[in-house]
Coordinates of C-alpha atoms in Angstrom, one line a residue:
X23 CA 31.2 31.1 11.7
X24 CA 30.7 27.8 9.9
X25 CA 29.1 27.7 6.2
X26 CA 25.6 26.6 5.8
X27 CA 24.6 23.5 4.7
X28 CA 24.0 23.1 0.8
X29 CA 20.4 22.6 -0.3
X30 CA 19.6 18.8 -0.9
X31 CA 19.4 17.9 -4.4
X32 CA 16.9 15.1 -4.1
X33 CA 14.2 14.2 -1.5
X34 CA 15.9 11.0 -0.8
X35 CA 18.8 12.9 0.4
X36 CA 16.2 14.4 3.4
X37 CA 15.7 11.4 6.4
X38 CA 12.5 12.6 6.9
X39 CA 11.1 12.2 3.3
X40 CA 12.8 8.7 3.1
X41 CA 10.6 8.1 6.2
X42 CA 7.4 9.4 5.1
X43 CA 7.7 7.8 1.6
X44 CA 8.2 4.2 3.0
X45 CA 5.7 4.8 5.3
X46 CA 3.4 5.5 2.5
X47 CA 4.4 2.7 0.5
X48 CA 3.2 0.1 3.2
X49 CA -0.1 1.4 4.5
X50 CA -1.3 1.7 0.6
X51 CA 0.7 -2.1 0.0
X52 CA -1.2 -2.9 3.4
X53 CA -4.4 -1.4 2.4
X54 CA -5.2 -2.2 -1.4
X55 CA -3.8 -6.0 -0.7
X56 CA -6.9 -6.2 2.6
X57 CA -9.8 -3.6 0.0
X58 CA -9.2 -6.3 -2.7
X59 CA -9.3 -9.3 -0.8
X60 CA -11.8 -7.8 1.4
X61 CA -14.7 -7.9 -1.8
X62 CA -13.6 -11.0 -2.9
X63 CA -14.3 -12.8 0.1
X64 CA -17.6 -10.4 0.6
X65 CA -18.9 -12.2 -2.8
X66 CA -18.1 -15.7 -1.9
X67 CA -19.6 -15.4 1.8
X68 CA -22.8 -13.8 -0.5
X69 CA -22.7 -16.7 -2.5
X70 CA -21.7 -19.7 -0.6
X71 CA -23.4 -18.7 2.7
X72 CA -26.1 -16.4 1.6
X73 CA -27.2 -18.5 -1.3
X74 CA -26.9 -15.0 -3.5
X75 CA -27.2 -15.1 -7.5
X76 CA -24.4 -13.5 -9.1
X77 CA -26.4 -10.4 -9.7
X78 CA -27.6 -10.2 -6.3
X79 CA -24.1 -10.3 -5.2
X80 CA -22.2 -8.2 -7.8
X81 CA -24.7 -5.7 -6.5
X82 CA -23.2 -6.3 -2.5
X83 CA -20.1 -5.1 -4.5
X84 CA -21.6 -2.0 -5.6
X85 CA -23.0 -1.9 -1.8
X86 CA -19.6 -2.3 -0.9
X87 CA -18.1 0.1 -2.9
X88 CA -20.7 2.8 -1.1
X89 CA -20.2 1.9 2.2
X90 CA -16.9 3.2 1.8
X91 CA -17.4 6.0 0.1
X92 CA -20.2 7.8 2.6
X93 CA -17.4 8.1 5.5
X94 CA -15.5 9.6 3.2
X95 CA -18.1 11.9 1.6
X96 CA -19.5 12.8 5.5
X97 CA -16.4 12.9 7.4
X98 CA -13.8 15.2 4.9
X99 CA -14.6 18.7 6.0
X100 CA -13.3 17.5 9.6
X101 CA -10.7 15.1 8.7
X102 CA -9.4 18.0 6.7
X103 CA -9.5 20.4 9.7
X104 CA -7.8 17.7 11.8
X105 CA -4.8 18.0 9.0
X106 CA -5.1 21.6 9.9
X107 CA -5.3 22.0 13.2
X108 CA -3.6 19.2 15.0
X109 CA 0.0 17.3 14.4
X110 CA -0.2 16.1 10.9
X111 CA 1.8 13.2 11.7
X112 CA -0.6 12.4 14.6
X113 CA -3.4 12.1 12.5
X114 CA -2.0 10.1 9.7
X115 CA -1.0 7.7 12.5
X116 CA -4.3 7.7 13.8
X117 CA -5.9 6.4 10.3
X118 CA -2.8 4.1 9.7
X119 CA -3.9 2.6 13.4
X120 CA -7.5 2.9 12.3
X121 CA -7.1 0.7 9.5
X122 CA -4.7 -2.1 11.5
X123 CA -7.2 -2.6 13.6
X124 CA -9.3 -3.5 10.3
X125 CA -6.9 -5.9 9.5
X126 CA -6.8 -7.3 12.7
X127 CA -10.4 -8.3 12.6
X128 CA -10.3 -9.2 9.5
X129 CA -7.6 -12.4 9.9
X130 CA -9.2 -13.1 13.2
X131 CA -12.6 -13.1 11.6
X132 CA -11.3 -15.1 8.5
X133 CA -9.2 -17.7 10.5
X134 CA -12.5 -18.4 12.9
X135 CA -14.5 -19.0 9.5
X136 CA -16.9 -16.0 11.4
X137 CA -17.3 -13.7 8.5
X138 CA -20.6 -12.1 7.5
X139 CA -22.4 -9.7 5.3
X140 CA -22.5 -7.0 8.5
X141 CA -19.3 -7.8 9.7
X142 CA -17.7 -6.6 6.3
X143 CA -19.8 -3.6 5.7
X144 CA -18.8 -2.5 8.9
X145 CA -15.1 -2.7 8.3
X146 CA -15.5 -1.3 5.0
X147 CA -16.7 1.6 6.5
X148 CA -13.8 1.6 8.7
X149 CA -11.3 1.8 6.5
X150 CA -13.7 4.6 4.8
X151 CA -13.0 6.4 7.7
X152 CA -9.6 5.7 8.2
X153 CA -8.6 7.0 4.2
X154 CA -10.1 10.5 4.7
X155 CA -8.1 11.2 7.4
X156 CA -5.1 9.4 6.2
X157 CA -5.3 11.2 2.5
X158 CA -5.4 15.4 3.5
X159 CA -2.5 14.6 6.5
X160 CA -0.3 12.5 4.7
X161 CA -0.7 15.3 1.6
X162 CA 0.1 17.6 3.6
X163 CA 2.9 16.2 5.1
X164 CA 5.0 16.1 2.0
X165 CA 5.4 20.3 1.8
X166 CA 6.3 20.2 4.9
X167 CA 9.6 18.2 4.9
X168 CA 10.9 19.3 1.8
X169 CA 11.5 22.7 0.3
X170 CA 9.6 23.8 -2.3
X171 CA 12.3 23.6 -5.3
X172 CA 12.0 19.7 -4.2
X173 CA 8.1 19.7 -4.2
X174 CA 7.4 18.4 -7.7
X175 CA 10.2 15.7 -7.3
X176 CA 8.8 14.2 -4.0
X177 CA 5.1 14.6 -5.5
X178 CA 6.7 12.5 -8.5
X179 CA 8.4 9.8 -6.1
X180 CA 5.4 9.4 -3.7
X181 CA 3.4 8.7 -7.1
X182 CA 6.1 6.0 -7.3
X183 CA 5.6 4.4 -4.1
X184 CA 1.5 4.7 -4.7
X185 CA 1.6 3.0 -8.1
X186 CA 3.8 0.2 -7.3
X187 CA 2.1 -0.6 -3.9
X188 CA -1.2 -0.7 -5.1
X189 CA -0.3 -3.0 -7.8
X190 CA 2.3 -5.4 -5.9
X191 CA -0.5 -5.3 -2.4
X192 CA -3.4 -6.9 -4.2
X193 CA -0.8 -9.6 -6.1
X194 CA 1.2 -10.5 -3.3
X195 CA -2.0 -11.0 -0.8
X196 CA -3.5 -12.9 -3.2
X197 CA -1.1 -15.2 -3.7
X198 CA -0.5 -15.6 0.6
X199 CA -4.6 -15.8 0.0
X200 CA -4.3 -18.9 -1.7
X201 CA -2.2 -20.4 0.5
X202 CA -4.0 -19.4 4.2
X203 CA -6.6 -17.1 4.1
X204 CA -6.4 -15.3 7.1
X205 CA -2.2 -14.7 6.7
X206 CA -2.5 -11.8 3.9
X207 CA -4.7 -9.4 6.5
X208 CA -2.5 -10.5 8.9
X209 CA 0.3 -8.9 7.2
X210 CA -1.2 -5.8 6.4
X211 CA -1.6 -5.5 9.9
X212 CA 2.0 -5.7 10.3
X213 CA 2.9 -3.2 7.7
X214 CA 0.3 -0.8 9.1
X215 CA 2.1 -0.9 12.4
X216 CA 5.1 -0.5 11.0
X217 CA 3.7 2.9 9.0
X218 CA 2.9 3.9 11.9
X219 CA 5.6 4.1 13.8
X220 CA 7.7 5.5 10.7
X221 CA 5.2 8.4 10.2
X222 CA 6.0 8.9 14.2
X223 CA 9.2 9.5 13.6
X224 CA 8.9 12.3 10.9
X225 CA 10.2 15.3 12.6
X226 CA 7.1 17.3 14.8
X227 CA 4.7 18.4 11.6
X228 CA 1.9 21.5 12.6
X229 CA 0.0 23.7 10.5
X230 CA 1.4 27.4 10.4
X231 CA -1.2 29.5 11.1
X232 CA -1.3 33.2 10.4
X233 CA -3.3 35.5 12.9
X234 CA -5.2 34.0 15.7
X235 CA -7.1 30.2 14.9
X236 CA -10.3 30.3 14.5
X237 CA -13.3 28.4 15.6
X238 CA -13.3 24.6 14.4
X239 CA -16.5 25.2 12.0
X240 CA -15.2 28.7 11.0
X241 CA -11.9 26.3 9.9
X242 CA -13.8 23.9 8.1
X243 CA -16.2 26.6 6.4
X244 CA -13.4 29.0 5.7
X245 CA -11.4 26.0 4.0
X246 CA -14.3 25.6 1.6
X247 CA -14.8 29.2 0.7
X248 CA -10.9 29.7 -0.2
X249 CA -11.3 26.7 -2.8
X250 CA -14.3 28.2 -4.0
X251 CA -12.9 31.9 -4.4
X252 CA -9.5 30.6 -5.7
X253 CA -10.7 30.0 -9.4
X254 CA -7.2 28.3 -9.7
X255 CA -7.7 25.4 -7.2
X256 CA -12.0 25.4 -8.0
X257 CA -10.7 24.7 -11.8
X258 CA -7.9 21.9 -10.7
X259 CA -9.8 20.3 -8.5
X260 CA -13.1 20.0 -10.8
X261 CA -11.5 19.4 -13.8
X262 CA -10.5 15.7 -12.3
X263 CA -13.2 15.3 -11.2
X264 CA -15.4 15.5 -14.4
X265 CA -13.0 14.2 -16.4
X266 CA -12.4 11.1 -14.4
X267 CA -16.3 10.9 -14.1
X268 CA -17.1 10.7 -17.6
X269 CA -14.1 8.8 -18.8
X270 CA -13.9 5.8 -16.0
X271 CA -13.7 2.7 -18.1
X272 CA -12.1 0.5 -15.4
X273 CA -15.8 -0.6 -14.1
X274 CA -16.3 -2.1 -17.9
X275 CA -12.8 -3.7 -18.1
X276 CA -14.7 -7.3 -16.9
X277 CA -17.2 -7.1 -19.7
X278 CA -14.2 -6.1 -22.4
X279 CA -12.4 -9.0 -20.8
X280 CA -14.7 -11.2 -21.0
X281 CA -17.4 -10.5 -24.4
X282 CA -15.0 -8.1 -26.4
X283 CA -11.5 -9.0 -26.5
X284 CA -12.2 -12.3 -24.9
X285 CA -8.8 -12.8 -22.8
X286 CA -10.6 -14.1 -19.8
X287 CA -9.4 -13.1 -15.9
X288 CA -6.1 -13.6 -16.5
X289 CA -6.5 -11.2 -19.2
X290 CA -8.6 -8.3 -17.0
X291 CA -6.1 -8.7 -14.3
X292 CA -3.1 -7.6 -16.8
X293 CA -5.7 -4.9 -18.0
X294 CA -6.1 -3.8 -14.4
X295 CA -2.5 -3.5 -13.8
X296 CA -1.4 -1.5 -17.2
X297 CA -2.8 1.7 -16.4
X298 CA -0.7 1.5 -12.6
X299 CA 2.4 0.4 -14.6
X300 CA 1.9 3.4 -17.6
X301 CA 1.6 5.9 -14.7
X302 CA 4.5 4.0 -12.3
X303 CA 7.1 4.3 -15.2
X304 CA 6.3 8.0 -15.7
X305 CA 6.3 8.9 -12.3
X306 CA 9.9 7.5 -12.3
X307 CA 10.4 9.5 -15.1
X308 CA 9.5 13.0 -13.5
X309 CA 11.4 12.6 -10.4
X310 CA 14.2 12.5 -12.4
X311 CA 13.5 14.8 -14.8
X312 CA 10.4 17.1 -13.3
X313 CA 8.3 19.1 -15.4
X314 CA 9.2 23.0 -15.5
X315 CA 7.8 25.2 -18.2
X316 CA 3.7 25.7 -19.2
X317 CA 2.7 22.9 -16.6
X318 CA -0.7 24.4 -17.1
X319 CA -1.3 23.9 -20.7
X320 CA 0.6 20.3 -20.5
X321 CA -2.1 19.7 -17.5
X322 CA -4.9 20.0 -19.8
X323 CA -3.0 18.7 -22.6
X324 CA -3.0 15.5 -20.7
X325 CA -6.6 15.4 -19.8
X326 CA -7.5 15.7 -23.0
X327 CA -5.4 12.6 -24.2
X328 CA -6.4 10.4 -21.8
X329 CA -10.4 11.0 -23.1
X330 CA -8.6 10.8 -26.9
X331 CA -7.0 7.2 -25.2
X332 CA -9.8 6.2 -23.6
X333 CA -11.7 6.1 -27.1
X334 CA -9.2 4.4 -28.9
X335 CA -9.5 1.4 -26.2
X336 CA -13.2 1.1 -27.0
X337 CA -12.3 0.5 -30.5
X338 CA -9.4 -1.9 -30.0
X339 CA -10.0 -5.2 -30.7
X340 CA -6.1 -6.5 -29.8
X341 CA -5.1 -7.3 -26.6
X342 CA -1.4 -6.1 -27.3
X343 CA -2.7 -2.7 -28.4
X344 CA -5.5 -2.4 -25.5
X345 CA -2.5 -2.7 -23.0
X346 CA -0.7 -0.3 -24.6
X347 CA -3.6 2.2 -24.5
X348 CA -4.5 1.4 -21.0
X349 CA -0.7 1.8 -20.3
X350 CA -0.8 5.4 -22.2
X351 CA -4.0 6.5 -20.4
X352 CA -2.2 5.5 -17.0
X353 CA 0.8 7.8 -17.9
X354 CA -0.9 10.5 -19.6
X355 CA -2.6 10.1 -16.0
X356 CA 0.4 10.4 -14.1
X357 CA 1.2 13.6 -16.2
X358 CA -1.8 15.2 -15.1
X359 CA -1.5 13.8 -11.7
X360 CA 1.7 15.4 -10.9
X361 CA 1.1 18.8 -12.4
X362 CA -2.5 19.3 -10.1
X363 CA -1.2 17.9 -7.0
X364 CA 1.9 20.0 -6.9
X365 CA 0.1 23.0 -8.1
X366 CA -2.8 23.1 -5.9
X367 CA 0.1 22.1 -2.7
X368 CA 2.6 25.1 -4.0
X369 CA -0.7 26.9 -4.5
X370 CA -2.1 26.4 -1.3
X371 CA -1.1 28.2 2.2
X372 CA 0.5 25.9 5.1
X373 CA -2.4 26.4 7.6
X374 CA -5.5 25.0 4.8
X375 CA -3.3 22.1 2.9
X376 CA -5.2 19.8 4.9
X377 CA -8.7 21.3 4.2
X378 CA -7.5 22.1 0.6
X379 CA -6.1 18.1 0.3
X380 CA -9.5 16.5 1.7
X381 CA -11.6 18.9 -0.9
X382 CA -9.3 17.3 -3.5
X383 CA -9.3 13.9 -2.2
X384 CA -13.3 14.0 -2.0
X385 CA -13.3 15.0 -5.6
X386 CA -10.8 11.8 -6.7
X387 CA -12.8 9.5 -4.6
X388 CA -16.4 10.7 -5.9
X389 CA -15.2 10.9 -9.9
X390 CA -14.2 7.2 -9.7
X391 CA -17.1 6.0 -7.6
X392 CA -19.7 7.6 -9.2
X393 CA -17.8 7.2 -12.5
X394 CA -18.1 3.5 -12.4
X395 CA -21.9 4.2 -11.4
X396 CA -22.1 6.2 -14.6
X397 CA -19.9 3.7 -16.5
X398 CA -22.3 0.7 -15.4
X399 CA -25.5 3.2 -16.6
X400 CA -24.0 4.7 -19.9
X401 CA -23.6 0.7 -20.4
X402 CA -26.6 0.2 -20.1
X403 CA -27.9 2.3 -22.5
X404 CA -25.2 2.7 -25.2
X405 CA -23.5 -0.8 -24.4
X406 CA -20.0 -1.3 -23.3
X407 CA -18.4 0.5 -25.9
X408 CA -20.4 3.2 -26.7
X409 CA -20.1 3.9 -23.0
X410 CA -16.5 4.3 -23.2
X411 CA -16.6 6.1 -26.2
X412 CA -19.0 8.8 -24.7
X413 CA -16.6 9.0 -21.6
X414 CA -13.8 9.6 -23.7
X415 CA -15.8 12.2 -25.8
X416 CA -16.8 13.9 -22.8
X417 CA -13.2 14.4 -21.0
X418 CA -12.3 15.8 -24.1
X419 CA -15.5 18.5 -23.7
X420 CA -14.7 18.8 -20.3
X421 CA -11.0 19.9 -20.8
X422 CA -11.9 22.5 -23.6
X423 CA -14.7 24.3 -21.7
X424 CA -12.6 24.4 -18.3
X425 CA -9.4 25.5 -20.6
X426 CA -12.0 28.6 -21.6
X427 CA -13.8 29.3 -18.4
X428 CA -10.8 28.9 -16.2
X429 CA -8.1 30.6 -17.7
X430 CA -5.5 30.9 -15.1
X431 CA -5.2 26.9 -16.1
X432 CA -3.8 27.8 -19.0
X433 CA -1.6 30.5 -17.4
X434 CA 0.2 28.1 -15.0
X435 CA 3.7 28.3 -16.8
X436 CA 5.7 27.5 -13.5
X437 CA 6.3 25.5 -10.2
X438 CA 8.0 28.7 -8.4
X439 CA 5.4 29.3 -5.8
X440 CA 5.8 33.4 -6.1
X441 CA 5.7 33.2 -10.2
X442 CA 2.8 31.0 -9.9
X443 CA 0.5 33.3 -8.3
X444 CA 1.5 36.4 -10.2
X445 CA 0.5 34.4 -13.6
X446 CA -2.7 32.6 -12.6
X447 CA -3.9 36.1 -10.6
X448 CA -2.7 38.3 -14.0

């Protein structure tokens, strides 16, 4: 009788989480390098062949920002019962093929000089489409592959690949950008294909469903009343999502760029990427060295010190210490991050991660959406700083009610899956 094989010690060391994390390093490298490019060239084609003010097309970005964000807001409930209910590699596939095909028309459409208004609304709302199903599968992947000692580690690492692709995506395609215009979408064509076919090869991934399945709007309305009646996963999920709301200054970076710290776009674009590299390093950091003990009180530890961070960058007036504080409020970020997504997976039964992942997703994608909505209004009314300043006041509000009214936040000592449920239930 031959000795069993000792428990890996690291994600790495499993084939199929090497697989699934490159895989997820190239469809986001793919995809944040064609969303970037994709709204600048929307603004020029408003401008140059729509004869569009600036206003009038700054506000086809805002249109632009919407038209992906209602897929996303209509389609979750089934994109997370497809997680649930179907091959969960199958499905990120699908959205990773979804999104190619984006590509696809985009180059084509860019090296025939054929773009238009319509044509890039509608493959905005495309890759809308394509991200709701792609985020709940590919989240749910993850527990799957690995066991659940390892969870927090490959949370940590597939931070890692997220962070660094979405910064290196949007500077590498702009640079091919500059040189043909068509080549960068071209490319993320390529490296969708290639995610693909690496998600393919991930072992055979299906939800484990206990008792017989039910009916496919039973699924999706049972998925929403276990977030609901889990006060555990209703306070994780909402605290992001208020928190991030209120405290969103990324939509207001352009004006500090420009009018307050006057650094110009080269400036805002080293703005935009502190906050990825603050939460990339950390990342790094914790899957080495994962958080263990009172992950619920560091969670909303972390919440609260990214609204204390985001009102110490309204009041900055150096560019040295305004990347530093958009670096902090990226890691602090990444602290938070990593503690709710590995709680609210460890948390969460096999057979709804994927309705439990697209209920999460929906809330990340609505709190920065309609948190640059309510950046650009507070703006308005209290001007650029004052806006950031109530943000950051009212994360901090946000994470001291939720720290009272959800309590089994606060009693989230542990990772174990067993010990977690017997302190956030006690």
């Amino acid at each position: 009788m031959t000795d069993s094989l000792p428990e890996p010690t690291s994600p790495f060391l499993i084939a199929d989480y090497r697989r699934y994390w490159l895989a997820r390093f190239l469809g986001v490298f793919a995809t944040m390098s064609m969303v970037v490019l994709l709204g600048y060239q929307l603004y020029a084609v408003a401008r140059d062949d729509y004869g569009m003010s600036v206003a009038e097309a700054s506000f086809q970005l805002g249109l632009l920002g919407l038209a992906q964000f209602i897929p996303l807001f209509v389609l979750t409930p089934v994109a997370g019962l497809a997680a649930d209910r179907f091959d969960r590699r199958h499905v990120a596939a699908f959205a990773n093929g979804i999104d190619a095909c984006v590509a696809v028309v985009l180059a084509l459409a860019t090296w025939a000089d054929a773009l238009s208004l319509p044509i890039l609304f509608t493959l905005a709302a495309a890759h809308g489409a394509a991200r709701v199903f792609l985020g709940p599968s590919m989240s749910a992947i993850a527990p799957n592959v690995v066991p659940p000692a390892l969870l927090p580690r490959a949370i940590a690492a597939s931070s890692i690949a997220w962070q660094t692709a979405s910064v290196a995506g949007p500077a590498v395609g702009g640079l091919i950008f500059a040189e043909r215009e068509w080549l960068p979408h071209a490319l993320s064509a390529g490296l969708l294909a290639a995610a693909m076919v690496l998600i393919l090869t991930v072992r055979p991934i299906r939800a484990r469903h206990e008792g017989p399945p039910l009916r496919p709007l039973k699924q999706i309305i049972d998925g929403l009343a276990y977030v609901w009646r889990e006060r555990f996963l209703l306070g994780s999920i909402t605290l992001d999502l208020f928190a991030v709301l209120l405290a969103g200054a990324t939509a207001l970076l352009p004006v500090f760029a420009r009018d307050i710290l006057h650094v110009g776009p080269e400036g805002l674009g080293l703005m935009r990427a502190a906050p990825a590299f603050g939460a990339a390093s950390v990342a790094l950091w914790l899957s080495f060295r994962p958080l263990e003990r009172e992950v619920g009180a560091k969670m909303l530890i972390s919440v609260a010190a990214f609204g204390a961070l985001t009102i110490a960058f309204a009041y900055s007036r150096s560019f040295a210490l305004s990347l530093a504080i958009l670096a902090g409020m990226g890691a602090v970020d990444m602290v938070s991050v990593f503690i709710r997504s590995s709680l609210v997976q460890l948390f969460t039964p096999d057979d709804k991660r994927g309705r439990v992942s697209a209920i999460s997703g929906l809330a990340i994608s609505a709190s920065n959406e309609l948190g640059e909505m309510q950046s650009g209004l507070a703006a308005a009314l209290f001007g650029a700083v004052g806006a950031v300043v109530f943000g950051g006041a009212g994360a901090i509000f946000v994470t001291l009610v939720w720290a009272w009214y959800f309590p089994e936040l606060r009693r989230a000592r542990s990772f174990e899956p067993q010990e977690l449920k017997r302190e956030v239930s006690s």
